[in-house]
Structure formats: C-alpha cells, structure tokens
PDB file of C-alpha atoms in Angstrom:
ATOM      1  CA  MET R   1      75.943 -44.880  13.080  1.00 32.00           C
ATOM      2  CA  TRP R   2      78.971 -43.400  14.896  1.00 37.00           C
ATOM      3  CA  ARG R   3      80.459 -46.882  15.223  1.00 37.00           C
ATOM      4  CA  ARG R   4      80.160 -47.525  11.492  1.00 37.00           C
ATOM      5  CA  LEU R   5      81.927 -44.262  10.679  1.00 35.00           C
ATOM      6  CA  SER R   6      84.640 -44.983  13.236  1.00 35.00           C
ATOM      7  CA  HIS R   7      85.250 -48.455  11.844  1.00 36.00           C
ATOM      8  CA  GLY R   8      85.379 -47.035   8.300  1.00 36.00           C
ATOM      9  CA  ALA R   9      87.874 -44.398   9.375  1.00 34.00           C
ATOM     10  CA  LEU R  10      89.963 -47.020  11.176  1.00 30.00           C
ATOM     11  CA  ALA R  11      89.953 -49.226   8.085  1.00 33.00           C
ATOM     12  CA  LEU R  12      91.169 -46.314   5.977  1.00 34.00           C
ATOM     13  CA  VAL R  13      94.018 -45.522   8.385  1.00 33.00           C
ATOM     14  CA  ALA R  14      94.922 -49.200   8.676  1.00 34.00           C
ATOM     15  CA  GLY R  15      95.049 -49.484   4.897  1.00 37.00           C
ATOM     16  CA  ALA R  16      97.521 -46.593   4.723  1.00 37.00           C
ATOM     17  CA  VAL R  17      99.686 -47.965   7.539  1.00 35.00           C
ATOM     18  CA  LEU R  18      99.724 -51.495   6.146  1.00 36.00           C
ATOM     19  CA  GLY R  19     100.828 -50.356   2.718  1.00 37.00           C
ATOM     20  CA  CYS R  20      97.494 -50.437   0.884  1.00 39.00           C
ATOM     21  CA  SER R  21      97.959 -54.030  -0.175  1.00 36.00           C
ATOM     22  CA  SER R  22      94.231 -54.728  -0.246  1.00 37.00           C
ATOM     23  CA  ALA R  23      92.242 -54.221  -3.447  1.00 39.00           C
ATOM     24  CA  ALA R  24      90.140 -51.595  -1.661  1.00 43.00           C
ATOM     25  CA  GLY R  25      93.181 -49.397  -0.868  1.00 70.00           C
ATOM     26  CA  PRO R  26      94.490 -46.602  -3.109  1.00 85.00           C
ATOM     27  CA  CYS R  27      97.712 -48.483  -3.993  1.00 96.00           C
ATOM     28  CA  PRO R  28      98.101 -51.640  -6.103  1.00 95.00           C
ATOM     29  CA  ASP R  29      99.653 -54.797  -4.656  1.00 93.00           C
ATOM     30  CA  GLY R  30     103.338 -54.368  -3.906  1.00 94.00           C
ATOM     31  CA  ALA R  31     103.103 -50.587  -3.485  1.00 97.00           C
ATOM     32  CA  ARG R  32     102.796 -48.491  -0.339  1.00 96.00           C
ATOM     33  CA  LEU R  33     101.253 -45.102   0.268  1.00 96.00           C
ATOM     34  CA  THR R  34     103.982 -42.446   0.672  1.00 96.00           C
ATOM     35  CA  GLY R  35     103.794 -38.775   1.644  1.00 96.00           C
ATOM     36  CA  ARG R  36     100.925 -37.032   3.403  1.00 96.00           C
ATOM     37  CA  ALA R  37      97.547 -35.679   2.391  1.00 95.00           C
ATOM     38  CA  PRO R  38      96.069 -32.493   3.931  1.00 96.00           C
ATOM     39  CA  PRO R  39      96.087 -31.294   6.629  1.00 95.00           C
ATOM     40  CA  ASP R  40      99.508 -32.869   7.330  1.00 95.00           C
ATOM     41  CA  GLY R  41     101.010 -32.507   3.837  1.00 96.00           C
ATOM     42  CA  VAL R  42     100.360 -31.676   0.188  1.00 97.00           C
ATOM     43  CA  LEU R  43     101.783 -34.655  -1.729  1.00 98.00           C
ATOM     44  CA  GLN R  44     100.946 -38.352  -1.617  1.00 97.00           C
ATOM     45  CA  TRP R  45     101.729 -41.237  -3.962  1.00 98.00           C
ATOM     46  CA  CYS R  46     102.057 -44.992  -4.207  1.00 97.00           C
ATOM     47  CA  ALA R  47     105.532 -46.472  -4.532  1.00 97.00           C
ATOM     48  CA  ARG R  48     107.173 -49.868  -4.520  1.00 97.00           C
ATOM     49  CA  ALA R  49     109.858 -50.802  -2.004  1.00 95.00           C
ATOM     50  CA  ASP R  50     112.573 -49.716  -4.488  1.00 96.00           C
ATOM     51  CA  GLY R  51     111.040 -46.219  -4.596  1.00 95.00           C
ATOM     52  CA  GLN R  52     109.542 -46.557  -8.072  1.00 96.00           C
ATOM     53  CA  LYS R  53     106.157 -44.808  -8.301  1.00 97.00           C
ATOM     54  CA  HIS R  54     103.354 -47.245  -9.072  1.00 97.00           C
ATOM     55  CA  GLY R  55      99.677 -46.388  -8.579  1.00 97.00           C
ATOM     56  CA  ARG R  56      97.841 -43.232  -7.590  1.00 97.00           C
ATOM     57  CA  TRP R  57      99.606 -39.854  -7.263  1.00 98.00           C
ATOM     58  CA  ALA R  58      97.986 -36.701  -5.815  1.00 98.00           C
ATOM     59  CA  GLU R  59      99.036 -33.158  -4.938  1.00 98.00           C
ATOM     60  CA  TRP R  60      97.082 -30.464  -3.093  1.00 98.00           C
ATOM     61  CA  HIS R  61      97.205 -26.670  -2.989  1.00 97.00           C
ATOM     62  CA  ALA R  62      98.236 -25.090   0.348  1.00 95.00           C
ATOM     63  CA  THR R  63      94.514 -24.458   0.904  1.00 95.00           C
ATOM     64  CA  GLY R  64      93.892 -28.217   0.978  1.00 96.00           C
ATOM     65  CA  LYS R  65      92.073 -28.307  -2.366  1.00 96.00           C
ATOM     66  CA  LEU R  66      93.214 -30.863  -4.908  1.00 98.00           C
ATOM     67  CA  LYS R  67      95.870 -29.517  -7.318  1.00 98.00           C
ATOM     68  CA  ALA R  68      96.641 -32.591  -9.452  1.00 98.00           C
ATOM     69  CA  GLU R  69      95.878 -36.290  -9.618  1.00 98.00           C
ATOM     70  CA  GLY R  70      96.900 -39.163 -11.819  1.00 98.00           C
ATOM     71  CA  SER R  71      98.695 -42.466 -11.687  1.00 97.00           C
ATOM     72  CA  TYR R  72     102.003 -44.125 -12.426  1.00 98.00           C
ATOM     73  CA  ALA R  73     102.784 -47.558 -13.833  1.00 97.00           C
ATOM     74  CA  ASP R  74     106.302 -48.860 -13.300  1.00 96.00           C
ATOM     75  CA  GLY R  75     107.674 -45.368 -12.649  1.00 97.00           C
ATOM     76  CA  LYS R  76     106.036 -43.675 -15.654  1.00 97.00           C
ATOM     77  CA  MET R  77     102.939 -41.480 -15.827  1.00 98.00           C
ATOM     78  CA  GLU R  78     100.070 -43.554 -17.126  1.00 98.00           C
ATOM     79  CA  GLY R  79      96.385 -42.957 -17.807  1.00 98.00           C
ATOM     80  CA  ARG R  80      94.288 -39.880 -17.065  1.00 98.00           C
ATOM     81  CA  TRP R  81      95.873 -36.866 -15.338  1.00 98.00           C
ATOM     82  CA  VAL R  82      93.925 -33.798 -14.211  1.00 98.00           C
ATOM     83  CA  HIS R  83      95.225 -30.493 -12.762  1.00 98.00           C
ATOM     84  CA  TYR R  84      93.076 -27.898 -10.951  1.00 98.00           C
ATOM     85  CA  PHE R  85      93.257 -24.190 -10.171  1.00 98.00           C
ATOM     86  CA  GLU R  86      93.169 -23.203  -6.478  1.00 96.00           C
ATOM     87  CA  ASP R  87      89.405 -22.670  -6.560  1.00 95.00           C
ATOM     88  CA  GLY R  88      88.834 -26.235  -7.813  1.00 96.00           C
ATOM     89  CA  VAL R  89      88.175 -25.373 -11.467  1.00 97.00           C
ATOM     90  CA  LYS R  90      89.874 -27.771 -13.882  1.00 97.00           C
ATOM     91  CA  GLN R  91      93.122 -26.335 -15.323  1.00 98.00           C
ATOM     92  CA  PHE R  92      94.076 -29.069 -17.810  1.00 98.00           C
ATOM     93  CA  GLU R  93      93.574 -32.776 -18.430  1.00 98.00           C
ATOM     94  CA  GLY R  94      94.758 -35.557 -20.683  1.00 98.00           C
ATOM     95  CA  ASP R  95      96.250 -39.026 -20.907  1.00 98.00           C
ATOM     96  CA  TYR R  96      99.749 -40.429 -20.607  1.00 97.00           C
ATOM     97  CA  ARG R  97     101.016 -43.645 -22.165  1.00 96.00           C
ATOM     98  CA  GLY R  98     104.412 -44.861 -21.018  1.00 95.00           C
ATOM     99  CA  GLY R  99     105.292 -41.433 -19.603  1.00 96.00           C
ATOM    100  CA  LEU R 100     104.391 -39.511 -22.779  1.00 95.00           C
ATOM    101  CA  LYS R 101     101.331 -37.364 -23.447  1.00 96.00           C
ATOM    102  CA  GLN R 102      98.998 -39.070 -25.881  1.00 97.00           C
ATOM    103  CA  GLY R 103      95.739 -38.114 -27.548  1.00 97.00           C
ATOM    104  CA  LEU R 104      93.655 -35.066 -26.691  1.00 98.00           C
ATOM    105  CA  TRP R 105      94.817 -32.693 -23.950  1.00 98.00           C
ATOM    106  CA  THR R 106      92.526 -29.810 -22.957  1.00 98.00           C
ATOM    107  CA  LEU R 107      93.518 -26.622 -21.107  1.00 98.00           C
ATOM    108  CA  TYR R 108      90.984 -24.292 -19.488  1.00 98.00           C
ATOM    109  CA  TYR R 109      90.714 -20.667 -18.405  1.00 98.00           C
ATOM    110  CA  GLU R 110      90.265 -20.025 -14.669  1.00 96.00           C
ATOM    111  CA  GLU R 111      86.569 -19.342 -15.300  1.00 96.00           C
ATOM    112  CA  GLY R 112      86.179 -22.832 -16.799  1.00 96.00           C
ATOM    113  CA  GLN R 113      86.002 -22.103 -20.546  1.00 96.00           C
ATOM    114  CA  LYS R 114      88.156 -24.110 -22.932  1.00 97.00           C
ATOM    115  CA  ASN R 115      91.453 -22.336 -23.620  1.00 97.00           C
ATOM    116  CA  ARG R 116      93.397 -24.775 -25.796  1.00 98.00           C
ATOM    117  CA  GLU R 117      93.358 -28.296 -27.180  1.00 98.00           C
ATOM    118  CA  GLU R 118      96.440 -30.285 -28.118  1.00 98.00           C
ATOM    119  CA  VAL R 119      96.516 -33.607 -29.965  1.00 98.00           C
ATOM    120  CA  HIS R 120      99.608 -35.651 -29.090  1.00 97.00           C
ATOM    121  CA  PRO R 121     100.443 -38.562 -31.409  1.00 96.00           C
ATOM    122  CA  PRO R 122     101.459 -41.953 -29.932  1.00 93.00           C
ATOM    123  CA  GLY R 123     105.162 -42.031 -29.060  1.00 85.00           C
ATOM    124  CA  GLY R 124     105.688 -38.286 -29.524  1.00 87.00           C
ATOM    125  CA  GLY R 125     106.042 -36.220 -32.690  1.00 92.00           C
ATOM    126  CA  GLU R 126     104.249 -33.183 -34.079  1.00 96.00           C
ATOM    127  CA  VAL R 127     101.559 -31.844 -31.741  1.00 97.00           C
ATOM    128  CA  ARG R 128      98.555 -30.120 -33.356  1.00 97.00           C
ATOM    129  CA  TRP R 129      96.927 -27.399 -31.251  1.00 98.00           C
ATOM    130  CA  THR R 130      93.958 -25.022 -31.354  1.00 98.00           C
ATOM    131  CA  ALA R 131      93.403 -22.045 -29.022  1.00 97.00           C
ATOM    132  CA  TRP R 132      90.229 -20.131 -28.165  1.00 97.00           C
ATOM    133  CA  ARG R 133      89.568 -16.794 -26.494  1.00 96.00           C
ATOM    134  CA  SER R 134      87.653 -16.802 -23.224  1.00 95.00           C
ATOM    135  CA  ASP R 135      84.483 -15.822 -25.142  1.00 95.00           C
ATOM    136  CA  GLY R 136      84.696 -19.091 -27.106  1.00 95.00           C
ATOM    137  CA  SER R 137      85.868 -17.618 -30.423  1.00 95.00           C
ATOM    138  CA  LYS R 138      88.712 -19.380 -32.217  1.00 96.00           C
ATOM    139  CA  TRP R 139      92.023 -17.593 -31.695  1.00 96.00           C
ATOM    140  CA  ALA R 140      94.760 -19.595 -33.438  1.00 97.00           C
ATOM    141  CA  GLU R 141      95.929 -23.032 -34.530  1.00 97.00           C
ATOM    142  CA  GLY R 142      99.206 -24.612 -35.470  1.00 97.00           C
ATOM    143  CA  SER R 143     101.688 -27.364 -34.690  1.00 97.00           C
ATOM    144  CA  ILE R 144     104.649 -27.838 -32.370  1.00 96.00           C
ATOM    145  CA  LEU R 145     107.550 -30.219 -32.844  1.00 96.00           C
ATOM    146  CA  GLY R 146     110.044 -30.510 -30.010  1.00 90.00           C
ATOM    147  CA  HIS R 147     108.630 -27.392 -28.259  1.00 91.00           C
ATOM    148  CA  ARG R 148     109.092 -25.281 -31.407  1.00 96.00           C
ATOM    149  CA  ALA R 149     106.479 -24.042 -33.865  1.00 96.00           C
ATOM    150  CA  GLN R 150     106.380 -26.155 -37.024  1.00 96.00           C
ATOM    151  CA  GLY R 151     104.231 -26.136 -40.154  1.00 97.00           C
ATOM    152  CA  THR R 152     101.144 -24.070 -40.959  1.00 97.00           C
ATOM    153  CA  TYR R 153     100.017 -21.424 -38.476  1.00 97.00           C
ATOM    154  CA  SER R 154      96.701 -19.511 -38.649  1.00 97.00           C
ATOM    155  CA  GLU R 155      95.264 -16.805 -36.397  1.00 97.00           C
ATOM    156  CA  TRP R 156      91.912 -15.018 -36.312  1.00 97.00           C
ATOM    157  CA  HIS R 157      90.746 -11.583 -35.165  1.00 95.00           C
ATOM    158  CA  ALA R 158      88.230 -11.457 -32.320  1.00 93.00           C
ATOM    159  CA  GLY R 159      85.420 -10.890 -34.830  1.00 91.00           C
ATOM    160  CA  GLY R 160      86.259 -14.082 -36.718  1.00 93.00           C
ATOM    161  CA  ALA R 161      88.184 -12.691 -39.706  1.00 94.00           C
ATOM    162  CA  LEU R 162      91.488 -14.375 -40.545  1.00 96.00           C
ATOM    163  CA  ALA R 163      94.351 -12.238 -39.189  1.00 96.00           C
ATOM    164  CA  ALA R 164      97.519 -14.113 -40.170  1.00 96.00           C
ATOM    165  CA  GLN R 165      98.669 -17.245 -41.924  1.00 97.00           C
ATOM    166  CA  GLY R 166     102.087 -18.645 -42.692  1.00 96.00           C
ATOM    167  CA  GLN R 167     104.638 -21.384 -42.114  1.00 97.00           C
ATOM    168  CA  TYR R 168     107.079 -22.145 -39.325  1.00 97.00           C
ATOM    169  CA  GLU R 169     110.181 -24.279 -39.591  1.00 96.00           C
ATOM    170  CA  LYS R 170     112.045 -25.218 -36.412  1.00 94.00           C
ATOM    171  CA  GLY R 171     110.445 -22.316 -34.555  1.00 94.00           C
ATOM    172  CA  GLU R 172     111.232 -19.665 -37.175  1.00 95.00           C
ATOM    173  CA  LYS R 173     108.855 -17.991 -39.629  1.00 95.00           C
ATOM    174  CA  THR R 174     109.587 -19.046 -43.180  1.00 96.00           C
ATOM    175  CA  GLY R 175     108.277 -18.164 -46.613  1.00 96.00           C
ATOM    176  CA  ALA R 176     105.648 -15.544 -47.389  1.00 95.00           C
ATOM    177  CA  TRP R 177     103.240 -14.710 -44.585  1.00 96.00           C
ATOM    178  CA  LYS R 178      99.803 -13.241 -45.302  1.00 96.00           C
ATOM    179  CA  TYR R 179      97.951 -10.770 -43.080  1.00 96.00           C
ATOM    180  CA  TRP R 180      94.404  -9.405 -43.026  1.00 96.00           C
ATOM    181  CA  ASP R 181      92.830  -6.552 -41.069  1.00 95.00           C
ATOM    182  CA  VAL R 182      89.682  -6.880 -38.950  1.00 94.00           C
ATOM    183  CA  GLU R 183      87.550  -6.175 -42.031  1.00 93.00           C
ATOM    184  CA  GLY R 184      89.127  -9.102 -43.902  1.00 92.00           C
ATOM    185  CA  GLN R 185      91.180  -6.885 -46.229  1.00 94.00           C
ATOM    186  CA  SER R 186      94.705  -8.034 -47.154  1.00 95.00           C
ATOM    187  CA  THR R 187      97.471  -5.922 -45.585  1.00 94.00           C
ATOM    188  CA  ASP R 188     101.269  -5.848 -45.380  1.00 92.00           C
ATOM    189  CA  VAL R 189     101.110  -4.947 -41.683  1.00 90.00           C
ATOM    190  CA  PRO R 190     101.524  -8.001 -39.400  1.00 90.00           C
ATOM    191  CA  GLN R 191      98.241  -8.772 -37.632  1.00 87.00           C
ATOM    192  CA  GLY R 192      97.289 -10.956 -34.669  1.00 81.00           C
ATOM    193  CA  ASP R 193      98.481 -11.506 -31.125  1.00 79.00           C
ATOM    194  CA  PHE R 194     100.729 -14.537 -31.590  1.00 71.00           C
ATOM    195  CA  THR R 195     102.410 -13.198 -34.742  1.00 62.00           C
ATOM    196  CA  SER R 196     103.634  -9.900 -33.256  1.00 54.00           C
ATOM    197  CA  GLU R 197     107.118 -10.795 -32.039  1.00 49.00           C
TER     198      GLU R 197
END
C-alpha cells in the first residue's frame, strides 16, 4: 500500500514539473502549472509559455484553506468560479463567459445562508439583484447598470411589510418615492436600510 501511495505522489509531482501536459494533470495541453500551493505558497494557476492564463486557477487563505478556484480560457475567466470564507464556507459563486460574469451569481453570509443573488445578462448590461437578511427574509431588490443603481428599487421591513419603493437613474433617486412603516401604513418619513443615505 505504501508503494502505491508513493508512486501516486511521485506521479503528481512529476506532472507538475513536466508542465501538466497529460490529460490527467490540472493544466490543459500547452499550459504549465505556475505558482505554489500550500504549504509553500497561496496561489497557483495554469499558463501558456507566453504567460497567458489557460486552465485551472486557485488561491488559498494563509491558513491553507481554499480561498478561490476557477479557470481561465485564453487569458479570460471562464466557467464556474467559487470563493470561500476562511472557515471553508462558500462566500460567492457564479459563471464567467469570455471574462464577464454571466447568469446567476449567489453570495452567502459567513454562516452559510444566502445573502444575495445577481442575474448577469450575456455580454454585460443591467444586473438584477435580490438581497435577503440572514434569517431568510427578503430585504431588497433592484438593478445595477455600470455599478450604479438603475430602475425600480424595493425594500422590505424585517417583518415582511414593504418599506420603500422608487426609481433610480444613473445612481440617483428620481421621481416620487413611497415609504411605509412596519405596520404597512404609508408615511412621508424615509424607511428601510438601503434608502437612508
């Protein structure tokens, strides 16, 4: 049994030294493993001879636990990417296409509950998002365009009653905003966490 483990370990080291050109290695043909994994380093990726990232990419926390993993294709982020908190709980995850976020991205609280979802359209554009409190109740939803709030925004009190609703344009509040207290009664006083600026 010891011999089998030793040979397996040797094969793994040989794969890294020889540039991972075999199908069993972590890098695709034409790419070599660069950087160092724990305990000797915290960043490792596959790259072609010209330095362009191509294949698996991984980063670790100083503790040695995985911090992030994903892959590159021709120098651009591609496919599933996942990031982790120091204790190993998932922090956020989603897909890249041609270096741009695409589809559903999910962010989590440190305890593991869903914090936020974002839906990224192909090729960029307006991102729809929904946020939840750590107890699972819906907190707010809206859209972002170019890192600025855009379009309809809604927010709820912890008990579930609508707290605020209005429009954003290029990151600025526009038009008439409506507010409700925790009992669901209309009020002129701004309500909600995200709306108090």
